[in-house]
Short mmCIF file of N, CA, C and O in Angstrom, two decimals:
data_model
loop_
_atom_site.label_atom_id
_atom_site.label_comp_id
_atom_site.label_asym_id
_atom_site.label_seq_id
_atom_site.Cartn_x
_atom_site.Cartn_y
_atom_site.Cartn_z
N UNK A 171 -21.06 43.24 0.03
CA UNK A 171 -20.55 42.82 -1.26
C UNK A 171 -21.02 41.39 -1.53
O UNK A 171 -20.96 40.56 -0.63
N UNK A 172 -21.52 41.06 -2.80
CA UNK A 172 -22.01 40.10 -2.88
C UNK A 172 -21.13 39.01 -3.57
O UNK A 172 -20.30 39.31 -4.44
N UNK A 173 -21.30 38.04 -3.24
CA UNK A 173 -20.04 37.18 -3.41
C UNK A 173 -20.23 36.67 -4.79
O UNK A 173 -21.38 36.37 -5.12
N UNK A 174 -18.74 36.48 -6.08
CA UNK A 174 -19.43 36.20 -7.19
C UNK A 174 -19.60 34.63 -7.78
O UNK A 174 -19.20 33.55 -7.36
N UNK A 175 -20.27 34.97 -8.80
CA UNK A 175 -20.99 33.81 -8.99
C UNK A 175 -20.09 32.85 -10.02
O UNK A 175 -19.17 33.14 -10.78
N UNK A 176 -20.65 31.76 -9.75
CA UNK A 176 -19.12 30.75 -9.94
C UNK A 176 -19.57 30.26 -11.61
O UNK A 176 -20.74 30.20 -11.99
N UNK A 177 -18.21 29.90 -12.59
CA UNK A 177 -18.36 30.41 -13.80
C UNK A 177 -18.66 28.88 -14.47
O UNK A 177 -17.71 28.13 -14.71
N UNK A 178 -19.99 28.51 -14.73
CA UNK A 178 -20.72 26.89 -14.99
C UNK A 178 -19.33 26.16 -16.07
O UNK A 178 -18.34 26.69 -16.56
N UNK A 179 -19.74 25.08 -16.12
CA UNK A 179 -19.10 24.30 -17.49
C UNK A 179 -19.73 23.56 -18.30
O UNK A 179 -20.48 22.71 -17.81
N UNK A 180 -19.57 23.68 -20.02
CA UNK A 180 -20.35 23.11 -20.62
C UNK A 180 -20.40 21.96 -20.19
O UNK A 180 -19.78 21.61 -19.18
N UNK A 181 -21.42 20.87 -21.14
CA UNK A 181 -21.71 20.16 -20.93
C UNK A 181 -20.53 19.26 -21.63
O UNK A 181 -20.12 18.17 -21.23
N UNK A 182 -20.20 19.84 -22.53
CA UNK A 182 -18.85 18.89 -23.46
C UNK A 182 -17.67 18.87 -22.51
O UNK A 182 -16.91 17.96 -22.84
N UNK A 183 -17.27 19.47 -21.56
CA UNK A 183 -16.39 19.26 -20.39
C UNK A 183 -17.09 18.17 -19.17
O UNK A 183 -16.52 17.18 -18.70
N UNK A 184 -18.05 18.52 -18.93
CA UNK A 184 -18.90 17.37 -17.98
C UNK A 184 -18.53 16.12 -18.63
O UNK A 184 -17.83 15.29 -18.07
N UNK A 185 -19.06 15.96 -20.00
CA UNK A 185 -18.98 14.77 -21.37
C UNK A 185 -17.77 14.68 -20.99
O UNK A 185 -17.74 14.12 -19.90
N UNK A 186 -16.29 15.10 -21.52
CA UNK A 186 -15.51 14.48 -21.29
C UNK A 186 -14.87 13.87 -20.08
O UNK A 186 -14.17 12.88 -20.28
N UNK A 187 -15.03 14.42 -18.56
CA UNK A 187 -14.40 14.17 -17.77
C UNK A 187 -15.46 12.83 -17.50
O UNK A 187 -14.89 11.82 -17.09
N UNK A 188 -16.92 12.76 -17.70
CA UNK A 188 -17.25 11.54 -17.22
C UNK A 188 -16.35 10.14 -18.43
O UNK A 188 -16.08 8.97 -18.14
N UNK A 189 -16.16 10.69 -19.38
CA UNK A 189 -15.54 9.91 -20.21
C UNK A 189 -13.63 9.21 -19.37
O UNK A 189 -13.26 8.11 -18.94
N UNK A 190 -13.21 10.06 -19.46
CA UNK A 190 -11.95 10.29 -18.37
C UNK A 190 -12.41 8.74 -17.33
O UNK A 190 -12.13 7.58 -17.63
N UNK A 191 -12.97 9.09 -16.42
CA UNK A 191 -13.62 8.39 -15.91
C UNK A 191 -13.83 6.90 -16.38
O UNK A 191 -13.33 5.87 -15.93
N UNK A 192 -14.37 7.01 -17.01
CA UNK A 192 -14.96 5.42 -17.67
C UNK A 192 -13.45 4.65 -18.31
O UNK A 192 -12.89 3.55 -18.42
N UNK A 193 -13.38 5.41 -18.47
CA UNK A 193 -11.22 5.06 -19.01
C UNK A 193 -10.88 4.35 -17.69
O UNK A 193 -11.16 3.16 -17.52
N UNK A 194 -10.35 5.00 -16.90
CA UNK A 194 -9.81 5.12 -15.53
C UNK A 194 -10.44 3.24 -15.15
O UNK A 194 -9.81 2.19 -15.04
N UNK A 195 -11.92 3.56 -15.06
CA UNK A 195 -12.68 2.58 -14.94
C UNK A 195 -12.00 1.15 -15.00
O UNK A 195 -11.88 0.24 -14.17
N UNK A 196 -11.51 1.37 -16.68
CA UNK A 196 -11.34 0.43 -17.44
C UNK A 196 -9.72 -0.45 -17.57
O UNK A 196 -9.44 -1.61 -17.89
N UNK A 197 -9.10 0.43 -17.25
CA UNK A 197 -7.56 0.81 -16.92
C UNK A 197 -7.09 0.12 -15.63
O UNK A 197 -7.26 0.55 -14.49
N UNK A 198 -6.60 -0.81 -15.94
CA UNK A 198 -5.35 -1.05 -13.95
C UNK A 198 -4.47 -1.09 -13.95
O UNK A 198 -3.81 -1.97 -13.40
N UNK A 199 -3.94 0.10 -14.75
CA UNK A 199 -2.19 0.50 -14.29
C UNK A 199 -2.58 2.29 -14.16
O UNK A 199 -1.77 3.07 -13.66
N UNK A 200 -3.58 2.65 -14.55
CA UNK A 200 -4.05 3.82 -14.23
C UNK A 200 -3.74 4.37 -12.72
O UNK A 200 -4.08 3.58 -11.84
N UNK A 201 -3.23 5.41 -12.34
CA UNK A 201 -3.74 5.85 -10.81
C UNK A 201 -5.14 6.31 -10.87
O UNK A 201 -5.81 6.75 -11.80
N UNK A 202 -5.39 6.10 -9.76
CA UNK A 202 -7.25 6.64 -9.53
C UNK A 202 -7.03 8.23 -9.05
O UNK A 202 -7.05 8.51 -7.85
N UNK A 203 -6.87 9.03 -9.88
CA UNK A 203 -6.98 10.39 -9.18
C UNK A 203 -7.25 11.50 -10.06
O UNK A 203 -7.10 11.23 -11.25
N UNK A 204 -7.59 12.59 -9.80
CA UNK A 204 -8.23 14.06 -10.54
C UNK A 204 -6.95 14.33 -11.63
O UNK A 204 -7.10 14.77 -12.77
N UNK A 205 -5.75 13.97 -11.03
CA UNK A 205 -5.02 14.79 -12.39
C UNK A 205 -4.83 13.59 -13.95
O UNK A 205 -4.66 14.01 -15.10
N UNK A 206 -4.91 12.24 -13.60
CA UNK A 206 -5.56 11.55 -14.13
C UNK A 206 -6.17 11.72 -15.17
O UNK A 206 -6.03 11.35 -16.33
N UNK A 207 -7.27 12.65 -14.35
CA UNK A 207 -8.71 12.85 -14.96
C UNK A 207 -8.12 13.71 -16.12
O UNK A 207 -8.22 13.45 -17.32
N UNK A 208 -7.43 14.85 -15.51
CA UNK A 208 -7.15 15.90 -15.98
C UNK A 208 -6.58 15.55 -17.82
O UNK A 208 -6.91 16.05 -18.89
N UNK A 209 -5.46 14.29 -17.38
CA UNK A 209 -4.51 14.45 -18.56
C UNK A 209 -5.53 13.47 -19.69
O UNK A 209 -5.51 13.69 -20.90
N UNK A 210 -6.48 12.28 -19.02
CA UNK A 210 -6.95 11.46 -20.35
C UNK A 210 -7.99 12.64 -20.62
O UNK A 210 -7.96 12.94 -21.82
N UNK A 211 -8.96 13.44 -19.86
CA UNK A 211 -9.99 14.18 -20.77
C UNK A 211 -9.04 15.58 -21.21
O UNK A 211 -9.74 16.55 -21.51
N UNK A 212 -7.88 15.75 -21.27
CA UNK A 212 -7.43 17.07 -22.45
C UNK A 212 -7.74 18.05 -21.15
O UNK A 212 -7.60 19.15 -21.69
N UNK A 213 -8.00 18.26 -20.06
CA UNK A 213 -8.69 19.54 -19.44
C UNK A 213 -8.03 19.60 -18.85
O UNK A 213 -7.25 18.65 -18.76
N UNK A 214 -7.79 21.18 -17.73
CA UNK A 214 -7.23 21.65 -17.42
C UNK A 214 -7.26 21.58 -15.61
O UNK A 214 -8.41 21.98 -15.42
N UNK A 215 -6.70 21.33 -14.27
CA UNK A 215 -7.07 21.74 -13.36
C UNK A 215 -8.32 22.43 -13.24
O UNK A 215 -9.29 21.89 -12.71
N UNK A 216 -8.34 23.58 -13.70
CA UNK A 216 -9.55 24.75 -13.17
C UNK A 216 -10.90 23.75 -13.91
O UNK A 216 -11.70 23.34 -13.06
N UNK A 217 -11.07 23.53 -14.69
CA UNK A 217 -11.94 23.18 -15.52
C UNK A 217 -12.69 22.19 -15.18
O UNK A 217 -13.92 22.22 -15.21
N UNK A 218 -11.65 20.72 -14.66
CA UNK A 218 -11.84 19.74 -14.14
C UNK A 218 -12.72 19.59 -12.28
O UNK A 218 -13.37 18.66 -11.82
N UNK A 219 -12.32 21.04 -11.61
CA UNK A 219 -12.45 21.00 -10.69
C UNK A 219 -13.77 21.82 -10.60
O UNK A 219 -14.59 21.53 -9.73
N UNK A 220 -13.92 22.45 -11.15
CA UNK A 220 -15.61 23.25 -11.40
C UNK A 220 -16.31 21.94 -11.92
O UNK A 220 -17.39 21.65 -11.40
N UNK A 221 -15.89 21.31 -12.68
CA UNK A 221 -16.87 19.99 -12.73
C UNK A 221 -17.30 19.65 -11.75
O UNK A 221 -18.39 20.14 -11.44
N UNK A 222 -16.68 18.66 -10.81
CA UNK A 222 -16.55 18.38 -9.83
C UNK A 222 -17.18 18.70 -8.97
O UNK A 222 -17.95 18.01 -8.30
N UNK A 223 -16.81 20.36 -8.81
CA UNK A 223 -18.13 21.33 -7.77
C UNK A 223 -19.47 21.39 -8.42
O UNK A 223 -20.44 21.24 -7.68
N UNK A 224 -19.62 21.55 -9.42
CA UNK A 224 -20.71 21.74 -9.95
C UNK A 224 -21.45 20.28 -9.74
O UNK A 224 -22.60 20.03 -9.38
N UNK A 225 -20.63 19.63 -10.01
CA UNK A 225 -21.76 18.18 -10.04
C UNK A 225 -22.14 17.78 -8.72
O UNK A 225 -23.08 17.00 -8.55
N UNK A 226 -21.13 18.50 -7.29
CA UNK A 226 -21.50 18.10 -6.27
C UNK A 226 -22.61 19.07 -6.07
O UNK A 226 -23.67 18.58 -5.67
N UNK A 227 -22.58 20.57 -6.30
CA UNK A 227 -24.04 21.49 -5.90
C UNK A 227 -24.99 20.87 -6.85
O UNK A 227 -26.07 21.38 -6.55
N UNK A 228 -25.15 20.25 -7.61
CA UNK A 228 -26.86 19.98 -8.28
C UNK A 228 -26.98 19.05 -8.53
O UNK A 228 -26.33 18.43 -9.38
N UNK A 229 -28.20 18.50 -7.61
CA UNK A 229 -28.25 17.28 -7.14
C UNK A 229 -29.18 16.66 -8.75
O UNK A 229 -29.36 15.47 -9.00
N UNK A 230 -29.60 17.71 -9.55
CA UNK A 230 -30.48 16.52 -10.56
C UNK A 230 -29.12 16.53 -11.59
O UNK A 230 -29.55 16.50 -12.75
N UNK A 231 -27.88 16.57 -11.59
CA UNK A 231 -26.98 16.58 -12.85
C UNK A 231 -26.84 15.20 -12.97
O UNK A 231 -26.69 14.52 -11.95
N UNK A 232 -26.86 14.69 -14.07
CA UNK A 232 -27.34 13.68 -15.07
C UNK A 232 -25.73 13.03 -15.27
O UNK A 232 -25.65 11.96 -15.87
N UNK A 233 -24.72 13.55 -14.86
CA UNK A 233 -23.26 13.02 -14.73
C UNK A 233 -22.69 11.97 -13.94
O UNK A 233 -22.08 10.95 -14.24
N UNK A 234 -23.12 12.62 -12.54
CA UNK A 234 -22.78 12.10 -11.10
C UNK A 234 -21.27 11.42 -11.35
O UNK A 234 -20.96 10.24 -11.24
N UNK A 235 -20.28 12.78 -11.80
CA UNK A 235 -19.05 12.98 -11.54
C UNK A 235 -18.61 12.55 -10.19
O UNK A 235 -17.75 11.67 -10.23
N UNK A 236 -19.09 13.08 -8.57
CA UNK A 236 -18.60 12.40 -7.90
C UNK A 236 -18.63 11.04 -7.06
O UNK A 236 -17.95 10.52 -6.18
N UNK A 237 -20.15 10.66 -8.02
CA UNK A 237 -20.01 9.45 -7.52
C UNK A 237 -19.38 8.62 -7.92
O UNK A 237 -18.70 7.81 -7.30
N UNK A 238 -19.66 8.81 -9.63
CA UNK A 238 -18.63 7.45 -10.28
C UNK A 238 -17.37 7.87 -9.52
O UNK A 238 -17.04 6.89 -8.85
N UNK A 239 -16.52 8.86 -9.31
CA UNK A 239 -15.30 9.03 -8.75
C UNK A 239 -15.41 7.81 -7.59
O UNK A 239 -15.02 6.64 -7.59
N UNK A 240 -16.08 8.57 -6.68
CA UNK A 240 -16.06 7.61 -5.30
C UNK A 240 -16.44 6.29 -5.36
O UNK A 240 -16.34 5.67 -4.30
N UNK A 241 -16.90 5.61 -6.47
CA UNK A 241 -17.17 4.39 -6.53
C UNK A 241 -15.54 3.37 -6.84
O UNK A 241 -15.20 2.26 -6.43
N UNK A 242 -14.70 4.61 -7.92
CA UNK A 242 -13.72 4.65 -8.74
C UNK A 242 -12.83 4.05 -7.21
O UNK A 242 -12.42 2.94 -6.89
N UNK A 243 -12.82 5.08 -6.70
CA UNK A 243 -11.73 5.08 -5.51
C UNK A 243 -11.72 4.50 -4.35
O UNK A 243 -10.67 4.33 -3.73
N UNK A 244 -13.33 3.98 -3.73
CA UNK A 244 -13.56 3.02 -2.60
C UNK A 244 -12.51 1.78 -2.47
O UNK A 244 -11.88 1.34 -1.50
N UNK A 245 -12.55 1.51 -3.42
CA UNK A 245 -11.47 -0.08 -2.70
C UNK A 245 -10.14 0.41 -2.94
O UNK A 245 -9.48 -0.62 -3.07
N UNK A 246 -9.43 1.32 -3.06
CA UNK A 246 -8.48 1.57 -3.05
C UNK A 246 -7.90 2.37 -1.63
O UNK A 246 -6.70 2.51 -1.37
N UNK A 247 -9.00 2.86 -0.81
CA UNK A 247 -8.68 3.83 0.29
C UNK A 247 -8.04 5.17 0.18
O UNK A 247 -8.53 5.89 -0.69
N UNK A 248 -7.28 5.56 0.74
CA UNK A 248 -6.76 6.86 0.67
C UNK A 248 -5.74 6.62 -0.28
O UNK A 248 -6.22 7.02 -1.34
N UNK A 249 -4.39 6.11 -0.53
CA UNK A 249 -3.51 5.77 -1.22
C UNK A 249 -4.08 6.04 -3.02
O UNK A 249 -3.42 6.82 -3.70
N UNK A 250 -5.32 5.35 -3.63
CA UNK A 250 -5.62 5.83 -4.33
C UNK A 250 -4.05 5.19 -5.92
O UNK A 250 -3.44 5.76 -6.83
N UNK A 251 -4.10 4.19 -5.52
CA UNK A 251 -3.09 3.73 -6.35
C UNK A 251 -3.77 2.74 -7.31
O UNK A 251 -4.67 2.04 -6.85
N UNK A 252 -3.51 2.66 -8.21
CA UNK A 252 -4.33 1.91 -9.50
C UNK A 252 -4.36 0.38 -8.95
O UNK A 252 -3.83 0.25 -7.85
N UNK A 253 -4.85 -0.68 -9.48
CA UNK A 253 -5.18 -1.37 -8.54
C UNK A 253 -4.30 -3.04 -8.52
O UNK A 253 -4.37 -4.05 -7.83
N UNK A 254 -3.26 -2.45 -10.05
CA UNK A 254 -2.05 -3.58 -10.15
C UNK A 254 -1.14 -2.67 -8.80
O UNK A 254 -1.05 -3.07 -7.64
N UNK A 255 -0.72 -1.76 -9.20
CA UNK A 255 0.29 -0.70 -8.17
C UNK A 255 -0.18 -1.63 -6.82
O UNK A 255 0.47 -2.52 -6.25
N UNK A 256 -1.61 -1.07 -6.50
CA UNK A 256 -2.27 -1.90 -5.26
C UNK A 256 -1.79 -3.08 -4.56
O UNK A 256 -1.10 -3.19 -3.55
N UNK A 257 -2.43 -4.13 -5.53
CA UNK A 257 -1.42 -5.79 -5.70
C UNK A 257 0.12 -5.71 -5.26
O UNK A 257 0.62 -6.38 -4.36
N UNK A 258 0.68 -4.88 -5.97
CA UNK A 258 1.89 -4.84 -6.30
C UNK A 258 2.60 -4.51 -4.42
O UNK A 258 3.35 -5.14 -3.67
N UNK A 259 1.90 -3.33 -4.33
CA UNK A 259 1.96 -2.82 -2.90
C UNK A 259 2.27 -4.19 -1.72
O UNK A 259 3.23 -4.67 -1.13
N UNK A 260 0.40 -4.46 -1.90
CA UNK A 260 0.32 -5.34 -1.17
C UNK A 260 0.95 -6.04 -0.56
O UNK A 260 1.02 -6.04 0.67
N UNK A 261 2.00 -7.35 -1.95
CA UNK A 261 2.38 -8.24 -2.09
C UNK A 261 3.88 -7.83 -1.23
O UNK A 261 4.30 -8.62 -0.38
N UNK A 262 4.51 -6.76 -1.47
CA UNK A 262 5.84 -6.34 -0.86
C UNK A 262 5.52 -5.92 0.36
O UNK A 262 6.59 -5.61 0.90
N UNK A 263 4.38 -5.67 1.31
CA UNK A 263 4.01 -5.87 2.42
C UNK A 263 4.10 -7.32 3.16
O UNK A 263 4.60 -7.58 4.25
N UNK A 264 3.40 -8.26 2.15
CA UNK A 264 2.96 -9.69 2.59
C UNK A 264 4.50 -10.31 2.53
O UNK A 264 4.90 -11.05 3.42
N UNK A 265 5.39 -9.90 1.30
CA UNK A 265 7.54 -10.20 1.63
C UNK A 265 7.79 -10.27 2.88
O UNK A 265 7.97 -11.32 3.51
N UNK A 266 7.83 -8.48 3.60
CA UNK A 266 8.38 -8.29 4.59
C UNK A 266 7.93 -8.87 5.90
O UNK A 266 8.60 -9.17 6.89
N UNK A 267 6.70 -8.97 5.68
CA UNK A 267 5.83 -9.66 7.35
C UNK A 267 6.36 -10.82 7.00
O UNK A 267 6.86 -11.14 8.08
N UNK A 268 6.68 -11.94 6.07
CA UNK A 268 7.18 -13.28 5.93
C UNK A 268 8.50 -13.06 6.22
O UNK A 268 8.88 -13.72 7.18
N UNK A 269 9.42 -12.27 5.67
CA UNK A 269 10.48 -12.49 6.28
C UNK A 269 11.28 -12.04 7.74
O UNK A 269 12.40 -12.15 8.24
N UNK A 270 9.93 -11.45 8.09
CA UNK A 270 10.05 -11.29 9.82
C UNK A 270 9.73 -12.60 10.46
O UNK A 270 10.36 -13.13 11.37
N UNK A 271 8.58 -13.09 9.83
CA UNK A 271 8.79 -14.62 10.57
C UNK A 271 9.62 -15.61 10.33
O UNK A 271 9.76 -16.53 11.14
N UNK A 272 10.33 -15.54 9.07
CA UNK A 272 11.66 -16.49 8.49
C UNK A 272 12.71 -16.31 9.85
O UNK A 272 13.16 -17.17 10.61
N UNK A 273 12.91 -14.57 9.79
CA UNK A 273 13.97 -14.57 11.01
C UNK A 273 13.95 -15.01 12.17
O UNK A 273 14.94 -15.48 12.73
N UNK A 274 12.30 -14.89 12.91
CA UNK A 274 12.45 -14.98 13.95
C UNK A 274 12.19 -16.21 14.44
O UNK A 274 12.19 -16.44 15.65
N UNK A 275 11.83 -17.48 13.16
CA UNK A 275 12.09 -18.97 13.27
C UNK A 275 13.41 -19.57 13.18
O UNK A 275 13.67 -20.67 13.66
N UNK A 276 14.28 -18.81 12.53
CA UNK A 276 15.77 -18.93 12.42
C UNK A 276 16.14 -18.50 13.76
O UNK A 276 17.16 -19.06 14.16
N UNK A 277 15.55 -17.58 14.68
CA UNK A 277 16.26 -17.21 16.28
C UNK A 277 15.65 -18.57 16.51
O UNK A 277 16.61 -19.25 16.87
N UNK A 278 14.98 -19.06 16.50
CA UNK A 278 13.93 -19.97 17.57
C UNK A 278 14.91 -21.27 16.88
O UNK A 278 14.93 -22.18 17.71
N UNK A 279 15.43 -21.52 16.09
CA UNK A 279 15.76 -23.00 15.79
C UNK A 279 17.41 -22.91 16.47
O UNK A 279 17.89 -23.91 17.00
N UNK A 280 18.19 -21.60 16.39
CA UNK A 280 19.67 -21.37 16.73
C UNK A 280 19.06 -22.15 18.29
O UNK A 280 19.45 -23.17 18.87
N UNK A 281 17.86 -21.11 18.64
CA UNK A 281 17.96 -21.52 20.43
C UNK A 281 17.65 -23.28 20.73
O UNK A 281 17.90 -24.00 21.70
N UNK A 282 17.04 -23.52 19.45
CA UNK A 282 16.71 -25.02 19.67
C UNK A 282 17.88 -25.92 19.58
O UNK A 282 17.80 -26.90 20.32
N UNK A 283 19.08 -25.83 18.77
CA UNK A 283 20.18 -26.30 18.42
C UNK A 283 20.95 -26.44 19.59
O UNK A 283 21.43 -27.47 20.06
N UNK A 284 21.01 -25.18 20.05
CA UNK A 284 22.20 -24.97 21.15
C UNK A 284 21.58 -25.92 22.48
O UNK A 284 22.11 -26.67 23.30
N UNK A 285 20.29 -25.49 22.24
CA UNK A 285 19.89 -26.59 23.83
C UNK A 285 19.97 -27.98 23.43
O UNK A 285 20.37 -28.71 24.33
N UNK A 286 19.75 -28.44 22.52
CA UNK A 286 20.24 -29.66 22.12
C UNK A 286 21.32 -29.98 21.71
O UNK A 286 21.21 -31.14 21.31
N UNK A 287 21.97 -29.74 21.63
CA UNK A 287 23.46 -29.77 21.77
C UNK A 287 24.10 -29.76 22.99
O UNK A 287 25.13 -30.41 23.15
N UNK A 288 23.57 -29.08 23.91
CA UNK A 288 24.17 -28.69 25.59
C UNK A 288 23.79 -30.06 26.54
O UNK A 288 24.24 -30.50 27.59
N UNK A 289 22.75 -30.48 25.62
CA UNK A 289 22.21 -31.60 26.35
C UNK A 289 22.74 -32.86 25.89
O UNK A 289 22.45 -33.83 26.58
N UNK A 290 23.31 -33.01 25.09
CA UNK A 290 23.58 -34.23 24.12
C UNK A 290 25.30 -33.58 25.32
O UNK A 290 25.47 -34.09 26.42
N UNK A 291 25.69 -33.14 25.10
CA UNK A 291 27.14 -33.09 25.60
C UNK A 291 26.71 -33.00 27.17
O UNK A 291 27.72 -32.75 27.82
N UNK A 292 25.89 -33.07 27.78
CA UNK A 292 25.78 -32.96 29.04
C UNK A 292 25.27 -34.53 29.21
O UNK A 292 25.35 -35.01 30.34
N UNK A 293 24.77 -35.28 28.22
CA UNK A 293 24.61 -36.69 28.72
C UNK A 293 25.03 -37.62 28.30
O UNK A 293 24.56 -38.72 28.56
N UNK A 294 26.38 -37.36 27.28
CA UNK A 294 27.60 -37.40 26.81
C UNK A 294 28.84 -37.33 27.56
O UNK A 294 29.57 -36.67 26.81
N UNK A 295 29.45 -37.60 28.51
CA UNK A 295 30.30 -37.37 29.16
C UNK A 295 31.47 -38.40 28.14
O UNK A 295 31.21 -39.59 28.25
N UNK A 296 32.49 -38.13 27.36
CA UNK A 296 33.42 -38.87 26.91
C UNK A 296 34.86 -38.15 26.62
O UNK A 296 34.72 -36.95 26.41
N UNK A 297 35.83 -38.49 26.57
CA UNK A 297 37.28 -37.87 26.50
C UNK A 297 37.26 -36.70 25.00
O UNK A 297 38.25 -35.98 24.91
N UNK A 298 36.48 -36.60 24.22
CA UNK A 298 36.72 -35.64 23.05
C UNK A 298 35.69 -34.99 23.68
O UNK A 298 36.08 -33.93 23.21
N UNK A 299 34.41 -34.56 24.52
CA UNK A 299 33.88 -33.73 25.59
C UNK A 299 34.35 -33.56 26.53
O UNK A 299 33.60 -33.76 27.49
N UNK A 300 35.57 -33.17 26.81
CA UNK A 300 36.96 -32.93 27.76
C UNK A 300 37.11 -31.59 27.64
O UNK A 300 36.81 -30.64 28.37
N UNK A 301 37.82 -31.73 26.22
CA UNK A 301 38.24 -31.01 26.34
C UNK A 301 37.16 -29.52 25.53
O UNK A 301 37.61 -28.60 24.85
N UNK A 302 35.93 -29.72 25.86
CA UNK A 302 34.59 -28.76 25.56
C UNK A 302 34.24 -27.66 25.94
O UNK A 302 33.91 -28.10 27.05
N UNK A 303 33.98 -26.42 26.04
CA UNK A 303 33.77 -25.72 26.91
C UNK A 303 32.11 -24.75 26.44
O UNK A 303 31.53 -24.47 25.39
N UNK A 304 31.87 -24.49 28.06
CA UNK A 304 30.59 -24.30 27.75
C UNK A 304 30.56 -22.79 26.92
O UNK A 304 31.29 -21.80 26.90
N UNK A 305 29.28 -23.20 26.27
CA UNK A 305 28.95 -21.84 25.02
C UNK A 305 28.49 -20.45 25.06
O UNK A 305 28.33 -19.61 24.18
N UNK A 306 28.31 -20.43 26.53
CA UNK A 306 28.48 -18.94 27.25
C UNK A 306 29.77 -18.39 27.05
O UNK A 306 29.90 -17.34 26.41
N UNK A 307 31.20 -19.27 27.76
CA UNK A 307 31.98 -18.91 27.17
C UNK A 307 32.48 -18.09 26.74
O UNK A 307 32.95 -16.99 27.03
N UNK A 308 32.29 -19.13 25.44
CA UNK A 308 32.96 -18.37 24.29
C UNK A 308 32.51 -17.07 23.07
O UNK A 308 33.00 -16.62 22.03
N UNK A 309 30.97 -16.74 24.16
CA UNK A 309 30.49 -15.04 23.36
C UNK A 309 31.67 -14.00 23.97
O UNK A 309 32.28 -14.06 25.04
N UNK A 310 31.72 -13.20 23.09
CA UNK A 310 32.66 -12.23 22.79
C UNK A 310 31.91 -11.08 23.10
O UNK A 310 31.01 -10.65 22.38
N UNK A 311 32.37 -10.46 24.44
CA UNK A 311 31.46 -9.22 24.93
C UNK A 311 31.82 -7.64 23.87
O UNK A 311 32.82 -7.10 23.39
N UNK A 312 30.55 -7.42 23.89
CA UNK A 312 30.89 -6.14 22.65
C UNK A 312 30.77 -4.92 23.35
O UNK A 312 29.66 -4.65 23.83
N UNK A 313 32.07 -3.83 23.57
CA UNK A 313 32.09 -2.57 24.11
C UNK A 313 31.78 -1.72 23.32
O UNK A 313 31.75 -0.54 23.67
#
């Protein structure tokens, strides 16, 4: 059985999706992706995606649907998020790694306090350091 043969697309569908495209291009709140494609050129899944194939089997098509795509989508990586979204991403990445180091300079200054403090009362010996007690102590063991 011979396998059947796959059903071409005009050229006014090629036309629009490279158009789609050039939008996308132009656009940075756009997502970079096929359904994208789908909703600025009017077309349909099936339609959009025979493009696509088609422009990848023939190598002289005058479109180069998937390259502009892949040119579209290189600096974005897999995520594929428009390229404010991107920024946007980014930036709430670059928050959280800062406020991991906020905290863990806030552990590092508590530990700096307390040793200076232990030491100032350790070379401090006076009647209101009497009645002091050390800061082991007074942690409160948690069951």
């Amino acid at each position: 059985m011979m396998p059947a043969k796959r059903k071409r697309v005009s050229d006014d569908v090629m036309t629009r999706v490279s158009g789609a495209i050039e939008v996308l291009s132009t656009d940075r709140n756009a997502p970079r992706t096929k359904r994208q494609i789908e909703i600025l050129s009017g077309l349909g899944h099936d339609a959009v995606a025979r493009a696509f194939r088609q422009d990848a089997h023939e190598p002289d098509n005058p479109y180069r649907l998937n390259e502009k795509f892949n040119q579209l989508i290189a600096p974005l990586g897999t995520g594929r998020r428009s390229p404010a979204a991107e920024e946007k991403h980014q930036d709430k990445q670059r928050i959280a790694e800062l406020k991991q180091q906020v905290g863990e300079l806030n552990r590092q200054l508590d530990r700096y306090a307390m040793t200076l403090f232990a030491h100032y009362l350790a070379d401090n010996p006076s009647t209101e350091s009497d009645g002091a007690v050390p800061m082991r102590r007074q942690k409160r063991h948690r069951y």
